[in-house]
Amino acid sequence: MQIVNVIEIDKLTKNYGKSRGIIDVSFSVGKGEIFGFIGPNGAGKSTTIRTLLGYIKPDSGRAGIFGLDIAKDTVTIKKRTGYLPSEAVFTENMKVSDMLFYTAKFYGANLKERIRLLASKLDLDLGKRVDDLSLGNRKKVAIIQALMHSPELLILDEPTSGLDPLVQKEFFDILLEQRSSGTTILFSSHVLSEVQRYCDRVAIIREGRIVGINTVEELTSNTFKRVSLIGENGEPREYVHHGDVNKLAQELAKMKLRDFKVEEPSLEEIFLKYYEKEA
Amino acid sequence: MTVFKREFVKNLKALIIWTVSVTALLALMLVQYKSMGSGLDSSSYTEAFKNAMGMNKLDMSTFLGYYAVKASVVVTLFGGIYAAILGSGLVVKDESLLARPISRGRIAAERLLSAMASILIFDLAVLATVVTIERDQVIYWIAAGQFLLHMVFVCVGFLAASARIRSKAPMMIPIGVVLATYVLTLIYGLSDKMEFVKYLSPFYYTDVKDIIVANGISAENVLIAGGMALLLAAAGYVVYTRRDMPA
């Protein structure tokens, strides 16, 4: 039997009172896909991810990973999943190598070689103590914890925050390598360039609701155009058009213009367009 | 048993410090008694005070009387505080561990067992100290009672930390409970009207003086103190396994 979707989320809702939380979040991630999950701080990215991993219990809705129920089969799911929390918090001050070897024990395999390989790729000193590490280096420890057992699914919450550009590059190289061996990846971000560059599809979340799910191609090519106009009176105007390009052509044809320019907008602009509140 | 071992190693330093301090203090008091007597002249105390301290039940001039009324407080009270701190430390916001393929129930169970092992070692060290100085069958019973008492406080700490997982100083309430329930056992001795309060305190069910008088610990008291520990542990387990884990 073929499992098409690795992650299947159906109307997941978690109410924290006030504005936090998520409402009716639904999306699915296919096998081998790199799926981006974008939105500003506090939009519900982490809440969704933490619900998927059983840290938080949903109020309503369902979700499955590998066709297993997230509420019942957490242990099996976690065995096959690597999770990188947005903040790498360690409650114990151990030597980095001890910490990682301790983590490896839960997967019941000898992962020492793999840990050393990942550490050298990410340029992490295994001999230091966790408390003596900088934020970025602590993140590397967490990355190795997520990757060490070569999981079928990687769930990464803001993976690049705190990493310098060189390490980011190395990190994404590792991810692409994983993907080519069949790993599915879900990662949240508010850095659009990395989403644009590495993801196949993205879901955009705003104030706890999914407002759009598109392929990156769709977002960047077909439906969005940045339009710059100089009207008859010389007054410049710029906006992002969303929708049928023929409509845009018709609109433009009706206007009297000195000049105009239609360009591909950056994902950043598309993102902002999504976030524009209806006036 | 990965979590059990890790937890035990993590708490080993504290175990050594508490065990060495408490047994040293206890040994000092007991050896001093052996060489100089208790120095407690019961006639100089008021009846109310003697009732509160339980001095009416025992002859203070005997080793056991002195141990019950004075020296054992070091073990019950300091041990209780140690147990409360240990229990509160069993639940922390460990993001990293929760991402591993292990259920929360398993984490809680292994950690509780590890705390139990620490407490057992602590109380065995106390027992060894006392029997080295004075041999008496009842001292084993006293140690059993102290172990039960300490396990109750481990579970108080465990429940409190589970319920207040964001707390920066999770041991504060459990330590308060240890002191408050100890004070309750003093109050009930002061007045007949306050008799009911004693039933709230685990100190009452494992009282060293009562164990000496009865030359053993009653099955009823073992069940009640053990039941307290089990109930608290179960409540902590339910809270810990079901609650949302804050980021």
Coordinates of C-alpha atoms in Angstrom, one line a residue:
Chain A
M1 CA 0.0 0.0 0.0
Q2 CA 1.3 3.4 -0.8
I3 CA 1.0 6.2 1.7
V4 CA 0.7 9.4 -0.3
N5 CA 0.8 11.9 2.5
V6 CA 3.2 11.8 5.3
I7 CA 1.5 14.5 7.3
E8 CA -2.3 14.9 7.2
I9 CA -3.8 17.7 9.2
D10 CA -7.6 18.1 9.4
K11 CA -9.2 21.1 11.0
L12 CA -6.8 21.2 13.9
T13 CA -7.9 23.8 16.5
K14 CA -6.3 24.9 19.8
N15 CA -7.7 27.7 21.7
Y16 CA -5.6 29.5 24.2
G17 CA -8.2 32.2 25.0
K18 CA -7.3 35.5 23.4
S19 CA -5.6 35.7 20.1
R20 CA -3.0 32.9 20.3
G21 CA -3.8 29.4 19.2
I22 CA -4.8 27.9 15.9
I23 CA -8.2 27.6 14.2
D24 CA -9.2 24.9 11.6
V25 CA -5.7 24.4 10.4
S26 CA -5.7 21.8 7.5
F27 CA -2.9 20.9 5.2
S28 CA -1.0 17.8 4.1
V29 CA 2.6 17.1 3.2
G30 CA 3.4 14.5 0.6
K31 CA 6.2 12.0 0.7
G32 CA 9.6 13.5 -0.2
E33 CA 8.3 17.0 -0.2
I34 CA 9.9 20.1 1.3
F35 CA 7.0 22.0 2.8
G36 CA 7.4 25.5 4.1
F37 CA 5.2 26.9 6.8
I38 CA 5.4 30.6 6.9
G39 CA 3.9 33.4 9.0
P40 CA 4.9 36.1 11.4
N41 CA 5.8 35.5 15.0
G42 CA 2.8 34.4 17.0
A43 CA 0.7 33.3 14.0
G44 CA 0.5 29.7 15.1
K45 CA 3.4 28.0 13.4
S46 CA 4.9 26.6 16.6
T47 CA 1.5 25.7 18.0
T48 CA 0.7 23.7 14.9
I49 CA 4.0 21.9 15.0
R50 CA 3.9 21.3 18.8
T51 CA 0.4 19.8 18.4
L52 CA 1.6 17.5 15.7
L53 CA 4.3 16.2 18.0
G54 CA 2.1 15.7 21.0
Y55 CA 3.5 18.6 23.2
I56 CA 0.1 20.2 23.0
K57 CA -3.3 18.5 22.9
P58 CA -5.7 19.9 20.3
D59 CA -9.2 21.0 21.3
S60 CA -10.6 19.6 18.1
G61 CA -9.6 18.3 14.7
R62 CA -7.3 15.4 13.9
A63 CA -3.9 14.9 12.5
G64 CA -1.9 11.9 11.3
I65 CA 1.7 11.3 10.6
F66 CA 2.7 8.2 8.5
G67 CA -1.0 7.3 8.7
L68 CA -0.8 7.0 12.5
D69 CA -2.8 9.0 15.0
I70 CA -0.8 11.8 16.6
A71 CA -2.7 11.3 19.9
K72 CA -2.2 7.6 20.2
D73 CA 1.0 6.6 18.3
T74 CA 3.4 9.3 19.5
V75 CA 6.2 7.0 20.3
T76 CA 6.2 5.2 17.0
I77 CA 5.8 8.6 15.2
K78 CA 8.7 10.1 17.1
K79 CA 10.9 7.1 16.3
R80 CA 10.6 7.9 12.6
T81 CA 10.6 11.7 13.0
G82 CA 13.3 14.3 13.8
Y83 CA 12.1 17.5 15.5
L84 CA 14.1 20.7 15.8
P85 CA 12.4 23.0 18.4
S86 CA 12.6 26.7 17.6
E87 CA 14.7 27.3 20.7
A88 CA 17.4 24.8 21.7
V89 CA 16.9 24.6 25.5
F90 CA 18.9 22.1 27.5
T91 CA 18.0 21.4 31.1
E92 CA 21.3 19.8 31.9
N93 CA 24.8 20.9 31.5
M94 CA 26.5 18.0 29.9
K95 CA 29.4 17.6 27.5
V96 CA 28.1 17.9 24.0
S97 CA 29.2 14.4 23.0
D98 CA 27.6 13.0 26.2
M99 CA 24.4 14.8 25.4
L100 CA 24.3 13.5 21.9
F101 CA 25.2 9.9 22.8
Y102 CA 22.5 10.0 25.5
T103 CA 20.0 11.1 22.8
A104 CA 21.2 8.3 20.5
K105 CA 20.3 5.7 23.2
F106 CA 16.6 6.4 22.6
Y107 CA 16.9 5.2 19.0
G108 CA 18.7 2.0 20.1
A109 CA 21.3 2.1 17.4
N110 CA 25.0 3.0 17.2
L111 CA 24.9 6.5 15.9
K112 CA 28.4 7.7 17.0
E113 CA 29.8 7.8 13.5
R114 CA 26.8 9.7 12.2
I115 CA 27.0 12.1 15.1
R116 CA 30.7 12.8 14.5
L117 CA 30.0 13.3 10.8
L118 CA 27.2 15.8 11.4
A119 CA 29.2 17.6 14.0
S120 CA 32.2 18.0 11.6
K121 CA 29.9 19.2 8.8
L122 CA 28.3 21.8 11.1
D123 CA 31.6 22.7 12.7
L124 CA 30.5 21.8 16.2
D125 CA 33.0 21.1 19.0
L126 CA 31.9 17.9 20.7
G127 CA 34.2 18.4 23.7
K128 CA 32.6 21.5 25.1
R129 CA 29.9 21.7 27.7
V130 CA 26.4 22.6 26.6
D131 CA 26.1 25.7 28.9
D132 CA 29.3 27.1 27.4
L133 CA 27.9 27.1 23.9
S134 CA 26.6 30.2 22.0
L135 CA 23.0 30.2 20.9
G136 CA 24.0 29.2 17.4
N137 CA 26.1 26.3 18.6
R138 CA 23.3 25.1 20.9
K139 CA 21.1 25.1 17.8
K140 CA 23.6 22.9 16.1
V141 CA 23.4 20.4 18.9
A142 CA 19.6 20.4 18.5
I143 CA 20.0 19.9 14.7
I144 CA 22.2 16.9 15.2
Q145 CA 19.6 15.5 17.7
A146 CA 17.0 15.9 15.0
L147 CA 19.0 14.3 12.2
M148 CA 21.1 11.6 13.9
H149 CA 18.7 8.7 13.3
S150 CA 18.1 9.6 9.6
P151 CA 14.4 10.0 10.2
E152 CA 11.8 9.6 7.4
L153 CA 10.3 13.0 8.4
L154 CA 11.9 16.1 9.6
I155 CA 9.9 18.8 11.4
L156 CA 12.0 21.9 11.9
D157 CA 10.7 25.0 13.7
E158 CA 12.6 28.1 12.5
P159 CA 15.7 26.0 11.8
T160 CA 18.0 28.7 10.6
S161 CA 17.5 31.3 13.3
G162 CA 20.8 31.9 15.1
L163 CA 22.9 30.2 12.5
D164 CA 25.5 32.1 10.5
P165 CA 25.1 32.0 6.7
L166 CA 27.9 29.5 6.1
V167 CA 26.4 27.0 8.5
Q168 CA 22.9 27.7 7.1
K169 CA 24.3 26.7 3.7
E170 CA 25.8 23.6 5.1
F171 CA 22.5 22.8 6.9
F172 CA 20.4 23.1 3.8
D173 CA 22.9 20.9 1.9
I174 CA 22.4 18.3 4.5
L175 CA 18.6 18.7 4.2
L176 CA 18.7 18.4 0.4
E177 CA 20.8 15.3 0.8
Q178 CA 18.2 13.8 3.2
R179 CA 15.5 14.7 0.8
S180 CA 17.2 12.9 -2.1
S181 CA 17.1 9.8 0.0
G182 CA 13.4 10.2 0.5
T183 CA 13.0 12.2 3.7
T184 CA 10.0 14.5 3.9
I185 CA 10.6 17.9 5.4
L186 CA 8.3 20.4 7.1
F187 CA 9.9 23.6 8.2
S188 CA 8.6 26.8 9.5
S189 CA 10.2 30.1 8.8
H190 CA 9.8 33.8 8.5
V191 CA 12.8 34.1 6.2
L192 CA 11.1 34.0 2.8
S193 CA 14.2 33.7 0.7
E194 CA 15.0 30.3 2.2
V195 CA 11.5 29.1 1.7
Q196 CA 11.5 30.4 -1.9
R197 CA 14.8 28.6 -2.5
Y198 CA 14.2 25.2 -0.9
C199 CA 10.5 24.5 -0.6
D200 CA 8.2 22.8 -3.0
R201 CA 5.0 24.1 -1.4
V202 CA 4.2 26.6 1.3
A203 CA 1.3 27.1 3.7
I204 CA 0.9 30.6 4.9
I205 CA -0.6 31.1 8.4
R206 CA -2.0 34.3 9.8
E207 CA -3.6 34.8 13.2
G208 CA -4.0 31.1 13.6
R209 CA -5.6 30.4 10.3
I210 CA -4.2 29.0 7.1
V211 CA -4.7 31.7 4.5
G212 CA -3.1 30.0 1.5
I213 CA -1.4 26.9 0.3
N214 CA 0.6 27.2 -2.9
T215 CA 3.5 25.8 -4.7
V216 CA 6.4 28.1 -4.6
E217 CA 6.2 28.3 -8.4
E218 CA 2.6 29.4 -8.2
L219 CA 3.4 32.0 -5.7
T220 CA 6.4 33.4 -7.6
S221 CA 5.2 33.2 -11.2
N222 CA 1.7 32.9 -12.2
T223 CA -0.7 34.8 -10.1
F224 CA 1.3 37.7 -8.7
K225 CA 2.7 40.7 -10.5
R226 CA 4.2 43.8 -9.2
V227 CA 2.8 46.7 -11.2
S228 CA 4.5 50.1 -11.3
L229 CA 2.6 52.9 -13.1
I230 CA 3.2 56.5 -13.9
G231 CA -0.2 58.1 -14.5
E232 CA -1.0 60.9 -17.0
N233 CA -0.4 63.6 -14.3
G234 CA 3.0 62.1 -13.5
E235 CA 2.0 60.5 -10.3
P236 CA 3.7 57.2 -9.6
R237 CA 1.8 54.2 -8.2
E238 CA 2.9 50.7 -7.2
Y239 CA 0.9 47.6 -6.2
V240 CA 0.9 43.9 -6.4
H241 CA -1.7 42.3 -8.6
H242 CA -3.1 39.0 -7.7
G243 CA -5.2 36.9 -10.1
D244 CA -5.8 36.6 -13.8
V245 CA -3.2 38.5 -15.8
N246 CA -5.7 39.2 -18.6
K247 CA -7.7 41.2 -16.1
L248 CA -4.6 43.2 -15.3
A249 CA -4.0 43.8 -19.1
Q250 CA -7.6 45.0 -19.5
E251 CA -7.3 47.3 -16.5
L252 CA -4.1 48.7 -17.8
A253 CA -5.6 49.2 -21.2
K254 CA -8.3 51.3 -19.8
M255 CA -5.9 53.7 -18.1
K256 CA -4.0 56.6 -19.6
L257 CA -0.4 56.1 -18.6
R258 CA 2.9 57.7 -19.2
D259 CA 4.8 54.5 -18.4
F260 CA 4.3 51.2 -16.7
K261 CA 6.2 48.2 -15.6
V262 CA 5.1 44.6 -14.7
E263 CA 7.5 42.5 -12.8
E264 CA 7.8 39.3 -10.8
P265 CA 7.4 40.2 -7.2
S266 CA 9.6 38.7 -4.5
L267 CA 8.0 36.2 -2.1
E268 CA 8.3 38.8 0.5
E269 CA 5.8 41.1 -1.3
I270 CA 3.5 38.2 -2.0
F271 CA 3.6 37.4 1.7
L272 CA 2.8 40.9 2.6
K273 CA 0.0 40.9 0.1
Y274 CA -1.5 37.9 2.0
Y275 CA -1.1 39.7 5.2
E276 CA -2.7 42.9 4.2
K277 CA -5.9 43.1 6.2
E278 CA -9.0 43.7 4.3
A279 CA -9.8 47.4 4.7
Chain B
M1 CA 16.1 2.5 31.8
T2 CA 17.9 5.3 30.0
V3 CA 15.9 8.0 31.8
F4 CA 16.2 6.3 35.1
K5 CA 20.0 6.1 34.9
R6 CA 20.3 9.7 33.6
E7 CA 18.0 11.0 36.4
F8 CA 19.9 9.1 39.0
V9 CA 23.3 10.4 37.8
K10 CA 21.9 13.9 37.6
N11 CA 20.8 13.8 41.3
L12 CA 23.8 11.8 42.6
K13 CA 25.8 14.9 43.8
A14 CA 22.8 16.2 45.8
L15 CA 22.3 12.7 47.2
I16 CA 25.8 12.5 48.4
I17 CA 25.8 15.9 50.0
W18 CA 22.5 15.4 51.8
T19 CA 23.3 11.9 52.9
V20 CA 26.8 12.9 54.3
S21 CA 25.4 16.0 56.0
V22 CA 22.4 14.4 57.6
T23 CA 24.2 11.3 58.7
A24 CA 27.2 13.3 60.1
L25 CA 24.9 15.6 62.1
L26 CA 22.9 12.6 63.3
A27 CA 26.0 10.6 64.3
L28 CA 27.3 13.7 66.1
M29 CA 24.1 14.0 68.2
L30 CA 23.9 10.3 68.9
V31 CA 27.6 10.0 69.9
Q32 CA 27.2 13.0 72.1
Y33 CA 24.2 11.5 73.8
K34 CA 26.1 8.2 74.4
S35 CA 28.9 10.0 76.1
M36 CA 27.1 12.8 78.0
G37 CA 23.4 11.8 78.2
S38 CA 20.5 13.8 76.7
G39 CA 20.9 16.8 78.9
L40 CA 17.1 16.9 78.7
D41 CA 15.6 17.2 82.1
S42 CA 12.0 16.7 81.4
S43 CA 10.9 18.2 84.7
S44 CA 11.9 21.7 83.5
Y45 CA 9.3 21.6 80.6
T46 CA 5.6 22.5 80.8
E47 CA 3.1 19.7 80.2
A48 CA 1.9 21.3 77.0
F49 CA 5.4 21.4 75.6
K50 CA 6.0 17.8 76.5
N51 CA 2.8 16.8 74.9
A52 CA 3.6 18.7 71.7
M53 CA 7.0 17.1 71.5
G54 CA 5.7 13.7 72.5
M55 CA 7.9 13.6 75.5
N56 CA 5.1 12.3 77.6
K57 CA 5.2 9.0 75.7
L58 CA 8.9 8.1 76.2
D59 CA 11.6 8.1 78.7
M60 CA 14.0 10.8 77.6
S61 CA 16.9 9.3 79.5
T62 CA 17.0 6.3 77.2
F63 CA 18.7 6.2 73.8
L64 CA 15.5 5.5 72.0
G65 CA 13.7 8.3 73.8
Y66 CA 16.4 10.8 72.9
Y67 CA 16.5 9.6 69.3
A68 CA 12.7 9.7 68.9
V69 CA 12.2 13.2 70.4
K70 CA 15.4 15.0 69.3
A71 CA 17.8 13.4 67.0
S72 CA 15.3 11.8 64.5
V73 CA 13.9 15.3 63.7
V74 CA 17.1 15.8 61.7
V75 CA 16.2 12.8 59.6
T76 CA 12.5 13.3 59.2
L77 CA 12.6 17.0 58.6
F78 CA 15.8 17.5 56.6
G79 CA 15.1 14.3 54.8
G80 CA 11.6 15.5 54.0
I81 CA 13.0 18.8 52.6
Y82 CA 15.6 16.8 50.5
A83 CA 12.8 14.6 49.3
A84 CA 10.6 17.6 48.4
I85 CA 13.4 19.2 46.4
L86 CA 14.2 15.9 44.7
G87 CA 10.6 15.4 43.7
S88 CA 10.2 18.9 42.4
G89 CA 13.2 18.4 40.1
L90 CA 11.7 15.3 38.5
V91 CA 9.5 17.5 36.2
V92 CA 11.3 20.1 34.1
K93 CA 10.5 21.6 30.8
D94 CA 12.6 19.2 28.7
E95 CA 11.8 20.0 25.2
S96 CA 14.6 17.7 24.0
L97 CA 13.5 14.6 25.8
L98 CA 9.9 14.9 24.7
A99 CA 11.0 14.7 21.1
R100 CA 12.5 11.3 21.6
P101 CA 10.5 8.1 21.1
I102 CA 9.5 7.6 24.7
S103 CA 6.1 8.2 26.2
R104 CA 5.6 10.8 28.9
G105 CA 4.3 8.1 31.2
R106 CA 7.5 6.2 30.8
I107 CA 9.5 9.3 31.6
A108 CA 7.5 10.0 34.7
A109 CA 7.7 6.4 35.9
E110 CA 11.5 6.0 35.4
R111 CA 12.1 9.3 37.1
L112 CA 9.9 8.5 40.1
L113 CA 11.7 5.2 40.4
S114 CA 15.1 6.9 40.3
A115 CA 14.0 9.3 43.1
M116 CA 12.8 6.3 45.1
A117 CA 16.3 4.7 44.7
S118 CA 17.9 7.9 45.9
I119 CA 15.6 8.1 48.9
L120 CA 16.2 4.5 49.7
I121 CA 20.0 5.0 49.7
F122 CA 19.6 8.1 51.9
D123 CA 17.4 6.2 54.5
L124 CA 19.6 3.1 54.4
A125 CA 22.6 5.3 55.2
V126 CA 20.7 6.8 58.1
L127 CA 19.7 3.3 59.3
A128 CA 23.4 2.2 59.0
T129 CA 24.5 5.2 61.1
V130 CA 22.0 4.6 63.9
V131 CA 22.4 0.8 64.2
T132 CA 26.2 1.3 64.3
I133 CA 25.7 3.4 67.4
E134 CA 22.8 1.4 69.0
R135 CA 21.5 -2.0 68.1
D136 CA 17.7 -2.3 68.4
Q137 CA 15.1 -4.0 66.3
V138 CA 12.8 -1.1 66.3
I139 CA 15.4 1.1 64.5
Y140 CA 14.6 -0.8 61.3
W141 CA 11.0 -0.1 61.7
I142 CA 11.8 3.6 62.3
A143 CA 13.8 3.6 59.1
A144 CA 11.0 2.1 57.1
G145 CA 8.6 4.8 58.4
Q146 CA 11.1 7.5 57.5
F147 CA 11.4 6.0 54.0
L148 CA 7.6 6.1 53.6
L149 CA 7.5 9.7 54.9
H150 CA 10.1 10.8 52.5
M151 CA 8.4 9.1 49.5
V152 CA 5.3 11.1 50.3
F153 CA 7.3 14.3 50.0
V154 CA 8.9 13.1 46.8
C155 CA 5.4 12.7 45.4
V156 CA 4.3 16.1 46.7
G157 CA 7.2 17.7 44.9
F158 CA 6.4 15.6 41.7
L159 CA 2.8 16.7 41.7
A160 CA 3.5 20.3 42.4
A161 CA 6.1 20.5 39.7
S162 CA 3.8 18.8 37.2
A163 CA 1.1 21.2 37.8
R164 CA 3.3 24.3 37.8
I165 CA 5.7 23.4 35.0
R166 CA 6.5 27.0 34.2
S167 CA 7.6 27.7 37.8
K168 CA 11.2 29.0 38.2
A169 CA 11.4 27.7 41.8
P170 CA 9.2 24.6 41.8
M171 CA 10.5 23.3 45.2
M172 CA 9.0 26.3 47.2
I173 CA 5.5 24.9 47.6
P174 CA 6.7 21.3 48.4
I175 CA 9.2 22.6 51.0
G176 CA 6.3 24.6 52.5
V177 CA 4.2 21.5 52.7
V178 CA 6.9 19.6 54.5
L179 CA 7.2 22.4 57.1
A180 CA 3.5 23.0 57.4
T181 CA 2.7 19.3 58.0
Y182 CA 5.5 19.1 60.5
V183 CA 4.0 22.0 62.4
L184 CA 0.6 20.3 62.3
T185 CA 2.0 17.4 64.3
L186 CA 3.2 19.8 66.9
I187 CA -0.1 21.6 67.1
Y188 CA -2.2 18.5 67.7
G189 CA -0.2 17.7 70.8
L190 CA -0.9 21.1 72.2
S191 CA -4.7 20.9 72.4
D192 CA -7.3 18.2 72.3
K193 CA -9.5 20.4 70.1
M194 CA -6.9 20.3 67.4
E195 CA -6.8 16.6 67.3
F196 CA -8.2 16.3 63.8
V197 CA -5.3 18.1 62.2
K198 CA -2.9 15.3 62.9
Y199 CA -4.6 13.1 60.3
L200 CA -3.6 15.5 57.6
S201 CA 0.1 15.1 58.2
P202 CA 2.2 12.2 56.9
F203 CA 4.5 12.8 60.0
Y204 CA 1.7 11.5 62.1
Y205 CA 1.5 8.1 60.4
T206 CA 5.2 7.6 60.6
D207 CA 5.8 9.1 64.0
V208 CA 9.1 7.8 65.5
K209 CA 7.8 7.9 69.1
D210 CA 4.7 5.8 68.2
I211 CA 6.8 3.3 66.3
I212 CA 9.0 2.9 69.5
V213 CA 6.0 2.6 71.8
A214 CA 4.3 0.0 69.6
N215 CA 7.7 -1.6 68.8
G216 CA 6.7 -1.5 65.1
I217 CA 4.7 0.3 62.6
S218 CA 1.0 -0.6 62.2
A219 CA -0.2 -2.0 58.9
E220 CA -2.9 0.7 59.0
N221 CA -0.3 3.5 59.1
V222 CA 1.8 1.9 56.4
L223 CA -1.3 1.7 54.2
I224 CA -2.3 5.3 54.8
A225 CA 1.2 6.8 54.3
G226 CA 1.8 4.6 51.3
G227 CA -1.6 5.4 50.0
M228 CA -0.8 9.1 50.3
A229 CA 2.4 8.7 48.3
L230 CA 0.6 6.6 45.7
L231 CA -2.3 9.0 45.3
L232 CA 0.0 12.0 45.0
A233 CA 2.2 10.1 42.5
A234 CA -0.9 9.1 40.5
A235 CA -2.2 12.6 40.4
G236 CA 1.2 13.9 39.3
Y237 CA 1.3 11.2 36.7
V238 CA -2.1 12.2 35.3
V239 CA -1.2 15.9 35.2
Y240 CA 2.2 15.3 33.7
T241 CA 1.0 12.9 30.9
R242 CA -2.1 15.0 29.9
R243 CA -1.0 18.6 30.2
D244 CA 0.2 20.9 27.4
M245 CA 3.9 21.4 27.4
P246 CA 4.7 25.1 27.1
A247 CA 7.5 26.1 24.8

